[in-house]
CSV table of N, CA and C in Angstrom, one decimal:
chain,number,residue,atom,x,y,z
A,3,ALA,N,-5.4,14.4,-18.2
A,3,ALA,CA,-4.5,15.1,-17.3
A,3,ALA,C,-4.1,14.1,-16.2
A,4,PRO,N,-2.8,14.2,-15.8
A,4,PRO,CA,-2.3,13.2,-14.8
A,4,PRO,C,-2.9,13.6,-13.4
A,5,LEU,N,-3.0,12.5,-12.6
A,5,LEU,CA,-3.5,12.7,-11.2
A,5,LEU,C,-2.4,13.4,-10.4
A,6,ALA,N,-2.7,14.1,-9.4
A,6,ALA,CA,-1.7,14.7,-8.5
A,6,ALA,C,-0.9,13.6,-7.9
A,7,ALA,N,-1.5,12.5,-7.6
A,7,ALA,CA,-0.8,11.4,-6.9
A,7,ALA,C,0.3,10.8,-7.8
A,8,ASP,N,0.2,10.9,-9.1
A,8,ASP,CA,1.2,10.4,-10.0
A,8,ASP,C,2.4,11.4,-10.1
A,9,SER,N,2.3,12.6,-9.7
A,9,SER,CA,3.4,13.5,-9.7
A,9,SER,C,4.2,13.6,-8.5
A,10,LEU,N,3.8,12.8,-7.5
A,10,LEU,CA,4.6,12.7,-6.2
A,10,LEU,C,5.9,11.9,-6.4
A,11,ALA,N,6.8,12.1,-5.5
A,11,ALA,CA,8.0,11.3,-5.5
A,11,ALA,C,7.8,9.9,-5.2
A,12,GLY,N,6.6,9.5,-4.6
A,12,GLY,CA,6.3,8.2,-4.3
A,12,GLY,C,5.0,7.7,-5.0
A,13,PHE,N,4.2,7.1,-4.2
A,13,PHE,CA,2.9,6.7,-4.8
A,13,PHE,C,1.9,6.7,-3.7
A,14,VAL,N,0.6,6.6,-4.0
A,14,VAL,CA,-0.5,6.7,-3.1
A,14,VAL,C,-1.4,5.4,-3.3
A,15,PHE,N,-1.8,4.9,-2.2
A,15,PHE,CA,-2.8,3.8,-2.4
A,15,PHE,C,-3.9,3.9,-1.3
A,16,ALA,N,-5.0,3.3,-1.6
A,16,ALA,CA,-6.1,3.2,-0.7
A,16,ALA,C,-6.5,1.7,-0.5
A,17,VAL,N,-6.7,1.4,0.8
A,17,VAL,CA,-6.9,0.0,1.1
A,17,VAL,C,-8.3,-0.1,1.7
A,18,ASP,N,-9.0,-1.2,1.2
A,18,ASP,CA,-10.4,-1.4,1.7
A,18,ASP,C,-10.3,-2.1,3.1
A,19,GLY,N,-11.0,-1.5,4.1
A,19,GLY,CA,-11.0,-2.0,5.4
A,19,GLY,C,-12.2,-2.8,5.8
A,20,SER,N,-13.2,-2.9,4.8
A,20,SER,CA,-14.4,-3.5,5.2
A,20,SER,C,-14.3,-5.0,5.5
A,21,GLU,N,-13.4,-5.7,4.9
A,21,GLU,CA,-13.2,-7.1,5.2
A,21,GLU,C,-12.0,-7.4,6.1
A,22,GLY,N,-11.2,-6.4,6.4
A,22,GLY,CA,-10.1,-6.5,7.3
A,22,GLY,C,-8.9,-7.3,6.7
A,23,ASN,N,-8.9,-7.4,5.3
A,23,ASN,CA,-7.8,-8.1,4.7
A,23,ASN,C,-6.9,-7.2,3.9
A,24,GLY,N,-7.1,-5.9,3.9
A,24,GLY,CA,-6.1,-5.0,3.3
A,24,GLY,C,-6.1,-5.0,1.8
A,25,VAL,N,-7.2,-5.3,1.1
A,25,VAL,CA,-7.2,-5.3,-0.3
A,25,VAL,C,-7.1,-3.9,-0.9
A,26,VAL,N,-6.2,-3.7,-1.8
A,26,VAL,CA,-5.9,-2.4,-2.5
A,26,VAL,C,-7.1,-2.1,-3.4
A,27,ASP,N,-7.7,-0.9,-3.1
A,27,ASP,CA,-8.8,-0.4,-4.0
A,27,ASP,C,-8.3,0.5,-5.0
A,28,PHE,N,-7.3,1.3,-4.6
A,28,PHE,CA,-6.7,2.3,-5.6
A,28,PHE,C,-5.2,2.4,-5.3
A,29,VAL,N,-4.4,2.5,-6.4
A,29,VAL,CA,-3.0,2.8,-6.3
A,29,VAL,C,-2.6,3.6,-7.5
A,30,SER,N,-1.8,4.6,-7.3
A,30,SER,CA,-1.5,5.5,-8.4
A,30,SER,C,-0.5,4.8,-9.3
A,31,ASP,N,-0.6,5.3,-10.6
A,31,ASP,CA,0.2,4.6,-11.6
A,31,ASP,C,1.7,4.7,-11.4
A,32,SER,N,2.1,5.7,-10.5
A,32,SER,CA,3.5,5.9,-10.2
A,32,SER,C,4.1,4.7,-9.4
A,33,VAL,N,3.2,3.8,-8.9
A,33,VAL,CA,3.7,2.7,-8.1
A,33,VAL,C,4.7,1.9,-8.9
A,34,ARG,N,4.5,1.8,-10.3
A,34,ARG,CA,5.4,1.0,-11.1
A,34,ARG,C,6.9,1.4,-10.9
A,35,ASP,N,7.1,2.6,-10.8
A,35,ASP,CA,8.5,3.1,-10.6
A,35,ASP,C,9.1,2.6,-9.3
A,36,HIS,N,8.3,2.3,-8.3
A,36,HIS,CA,8.8,1.9,-7.0
A,36,HIS,C,8.7,0.4,-6.7
A,37,VAL,N,7.7,-0.2,-7.3
A,37,VAL,CA,7.5,-1.6,-6.9
A,37,VAL,C,7.7,-2.6,-8.1
A,38,GLY,N,7.7,-2.0,-9.3
A,38,GLY,CA,8.0,-2.8,-10.5
A,38,GLY,C,6.7,-3.5,-11.0
A,39,LYS,N,5.6,-3.2,-10.5
A,39,LYS,CA,4.3,-3.8,-10.9
A,39,LYS,C,3.4,-2.6,-11.2
A,40,THR,N,2.5,-2.9,-12.2
A,40,THR,CA,1.5,-1.8,-12.6
A,40,THR,C,0.4,-1.7,-11.5
A,41,ALA,N,-0.3,-0.6,-11.5
A,41,ALA,CA,-1.4,-0.4,-10.6
A,41,ALA,C,-2.5,-1.5,-10.9
A,42,GLN,N,-2.6,-1.9,-12.1
A,42,GLN,CA,-3.6,-2.9,-12.4
A,42,GLN,C,-3.2,-4.3,-11.8
A,43,GLN,N,-1.9,-4.6,-11.7
A,43,GLN,CA,-1.5,-5.8,-11.1
A,43,GLN,C,-1.6,-5.8,-9.6
A,44,ILE,N,-1.7,-4.6,-9.0
A,44,ILE,CA,-1.8,-4.5,-7.5
A,44,ILE,C,-3.2,-4.4,-7.0
A,45,ARG,N,-4.0,-3.7,-7.8
A,45,ARG,CA,-5.4,-3.5,-7.4
A,45,ARG,C,-6.1,-4.9,-7.2
A,46,GLY,N,-6.9,-5.0,-6.1
A,46,GLY,CA,-7.6,-6.2,-5.8
A,46,GLY,C,-6.8,-7.3,-5.0
A,47,GLN,N,-5.5,-7.0,-4.8
A,47,GLN,CA,-4.7,-7.9,-4.0
A,47,GLN,C,-4.5,-7.3,-2.6
A,48,SER,N,-4.1,-8.1,-1.6
A,48,SER,CA,-3.8,-7.6,-0.3
A,48,SER,C,-2.5,-6.8,-0.3
A,49,ILE,N,-2.5,-5.7,0.4
A,49,ILE,CA,-1.3,-4.9,0.5
A,49,ILE,C,-0.2,-5.7,1.2
A,50,PHE,N,-0.5,-6.7,2.0
A,50,PHE,CA,0.5,-7.4,2.7
A,50,PHE,C,1.3,-8.3,1.7
A,51,ASN,N,0.8,-8.6,0.5
A,51,ASN,CA,1.5,-9.3,-0.5
A,51,ASN,C,2.8,-8.6,-1.0
A,52,PHE,N,2.8,-7.3,-0.7
A,52,PHE,CA,3.8,-6.4,-1.3
A,52,PHE,C,4.8,-5.8,-0.3
A,53,LEU,N,4.6,-6.2,1.0
A,53,LEU,CA,5.5,-5.7,2.1
A,53,LEU,C,6.6,-6.6,2.3
A,54,HIS,N,7.7,-5.9,2.7
A,54,HIS,CA,8.9,-6.7,3.2
A,54,HIS,C,8.5,-7.5,4.4
A,55,GLN,N,9.0,-8.7,4.6
A,55,GLN,CA,8.6,-9.5,5.7
A,55,GLN,C,8.8,-8.9,7.0
A,56,GLU,N,9.9,-8.1,7.2
A,56,GLU,CA,10.2,-7.4,8.5
A,56,GLU,C,9.2,-6.3,8.8
A,57,ASP,N,8.5,-5.8,7.8
A,57,ASP,CA,7.6,-4.7,8.0
A,57,ASP,C,6.1,-5.1,8.2
A,58,ILE,N,5.8,-6.3,8.0
A,58,ILE,CA,4.4,-6.8,8.1
A,58,ILE,C,3.8,-6.6,9.5
A,59,GLN,N,4.5,-6.9,10.5
A,59,GLN,CA,3.9,-6.8,11.9
A,59,GLN,C,3.6,-5.4,12.2
A,60,GLY,N,4.5,-4.4,11.9
A,60,GLY,CA,4.2,-3.0,12.2
A,60,GLY,C,3.1,-2.4,11.3
A,61,ILE,N,3.1,-2.8,10.1
A,61,ILE,CA,2.0,-2.3,9.2
A,61,ILE,C,0.7,-2.9,9.6
A,62,ASP,N,0.7,-4.2,9.9
A,62,ASP,CA,-0.6,-4.9,10.4
A,62,ASP,C,-1.1,-4.1,11.6
A,63,LEU,N,-0.3,-3.8,12.5
A,63,LEU,CA,-0.8,-3.1,13.7
A,63,LEU,C,-1.4,-1.7,13.3
A,64,ALA,N,-0.7,-1.0,12.5
A,64,ALA,CA,-1.1,0.3,12.0
A,64,ALA,C,-2.5,0.2,11.3
A,65,TYR,N,-2.6,-0.9,10.5
A,65,TYR,CA,-3.8,-1.1,9.7
A,65,TYR,C,-5.0,-1.4,10.6
A,66,LYS,N,-4.7,-2.2,11.6
A,66,LYS,CA,-5.8,-2.5,12.6
A,66,LYS,C,-6.2,-1.3,13.4
A,67,ASN,N,-5.2,-0.4,13.7
A,67,ASN,CA,-5.6,0.8,14.4
A,67,ASN,C,-6.4,1.7,13.5
A,68,CYS,N,-6.2,1.8,12.2
A,68,CYS,CA,-7.0,2.5,11.3
A,68,CYS,C,-8.4,2.0,11.3
A,69,LEU,N,-8.5,0.6,11.3
A,69,LEU,CA,-9.9,0.0,11.2
A,69,LEU,C,-10.6,0.3,12.5
A,70,ASN,N,-9.9,0.6,13.6
A,70,ASN,CA,-10.6,0.9,14.9
A,70,ASN,C,-10.8,2.4,15.0
A,71,GLY,N,-10.6,3.2,14.0
A,71,GLY,CA,-10.9,4.6,14.0
A,71,GLY,C,-9.7,5.5,14.2
A,72,SER,N,-8.5,5.0,14.5
A,72,SER,CA,-7.4,5.9,14.6
A,72,SER,C,-6.9,6.4,13.2
A,73,ILE,N,-6.5,7.6,13.2
A,73,ILE,CA,-5.9,8.1,11.9
A,73,ILE,C,-4.4,8.2,12.0
A,74,ILE,N,-3.8,7.5,11.1
A,74,ILE,CA,-2.3,7.5,11.1
A,74,ILE,C,-1.8,7.9,9.7
A,75,LYS,N,-0.6,8.2,9.6
A,75,LYS,CA,0.0,8.5,8.3
A,75,LYS,C,1.2,7.6,8.2
A,76,LEU,N,1.2,6.8,7.1
A,76,LEU,CA,2.3,5.9,6.9
A,76,LEU,C,3.1,6.5,5.7
A,77,ILE,N,4.4,6.6,5.9
A,77,ILE,CA,5.3,7.0,4.8
A,77,ILE,C,6.3,5.9,4.6
A,78,PHE,N,6.4,5.4,3.4
A,78,PHE,CA,7.4,4.4,3.0
A,78,PHE,C,8.4,5.0,2.1
A,79,SER,N,9.6,4.7,2.4
A,79,SER,CA,10.7,5.2,1.5
A,79,SER,C,11.3,4.0,0.7
A,80,LYS,N,11.1,2.8,1.3
A,80,LYS,CA,11.6,1.6,0.7
A,80,LYS,C,11.0,0.4,1.4
A,81,ASN,N,11.5,-0.8,1.1
A,81,ASN,CA,11.0,-2.0,1.7
A,81,ASN,C,9.6,-2.4,1.3
A,82,ILE,N,9.1,-1.9,0.2
A,82,ILE,CA,7.8,-2.4,-0.3
A,82,ILE,C,8.2,-3.1,-1.6
A,83,TYR,N,7.8,-4.4,-1.6
A,83,TYR,CA,8.1,-5.2,-2.8
A,83,TYR,C,6.9,-5.8,-3.4
């Protein structure tokens, strides 16, 4: 049975915050439709490898806020490469 995450219009990912380097622990298979890479190709790599250069500073700040205990919701409609 497909995961609920794979039936979304986008994709879902989970990033490991233990090392502070943004390594992707989970990404739904639907990521391929948006990024052109399979979930297996993305897992284990830094999420920052797939962001548009102009988005890195804002995403880095949001990521650091999450590591400090803030809860945020990030919604991407494009600019993830």
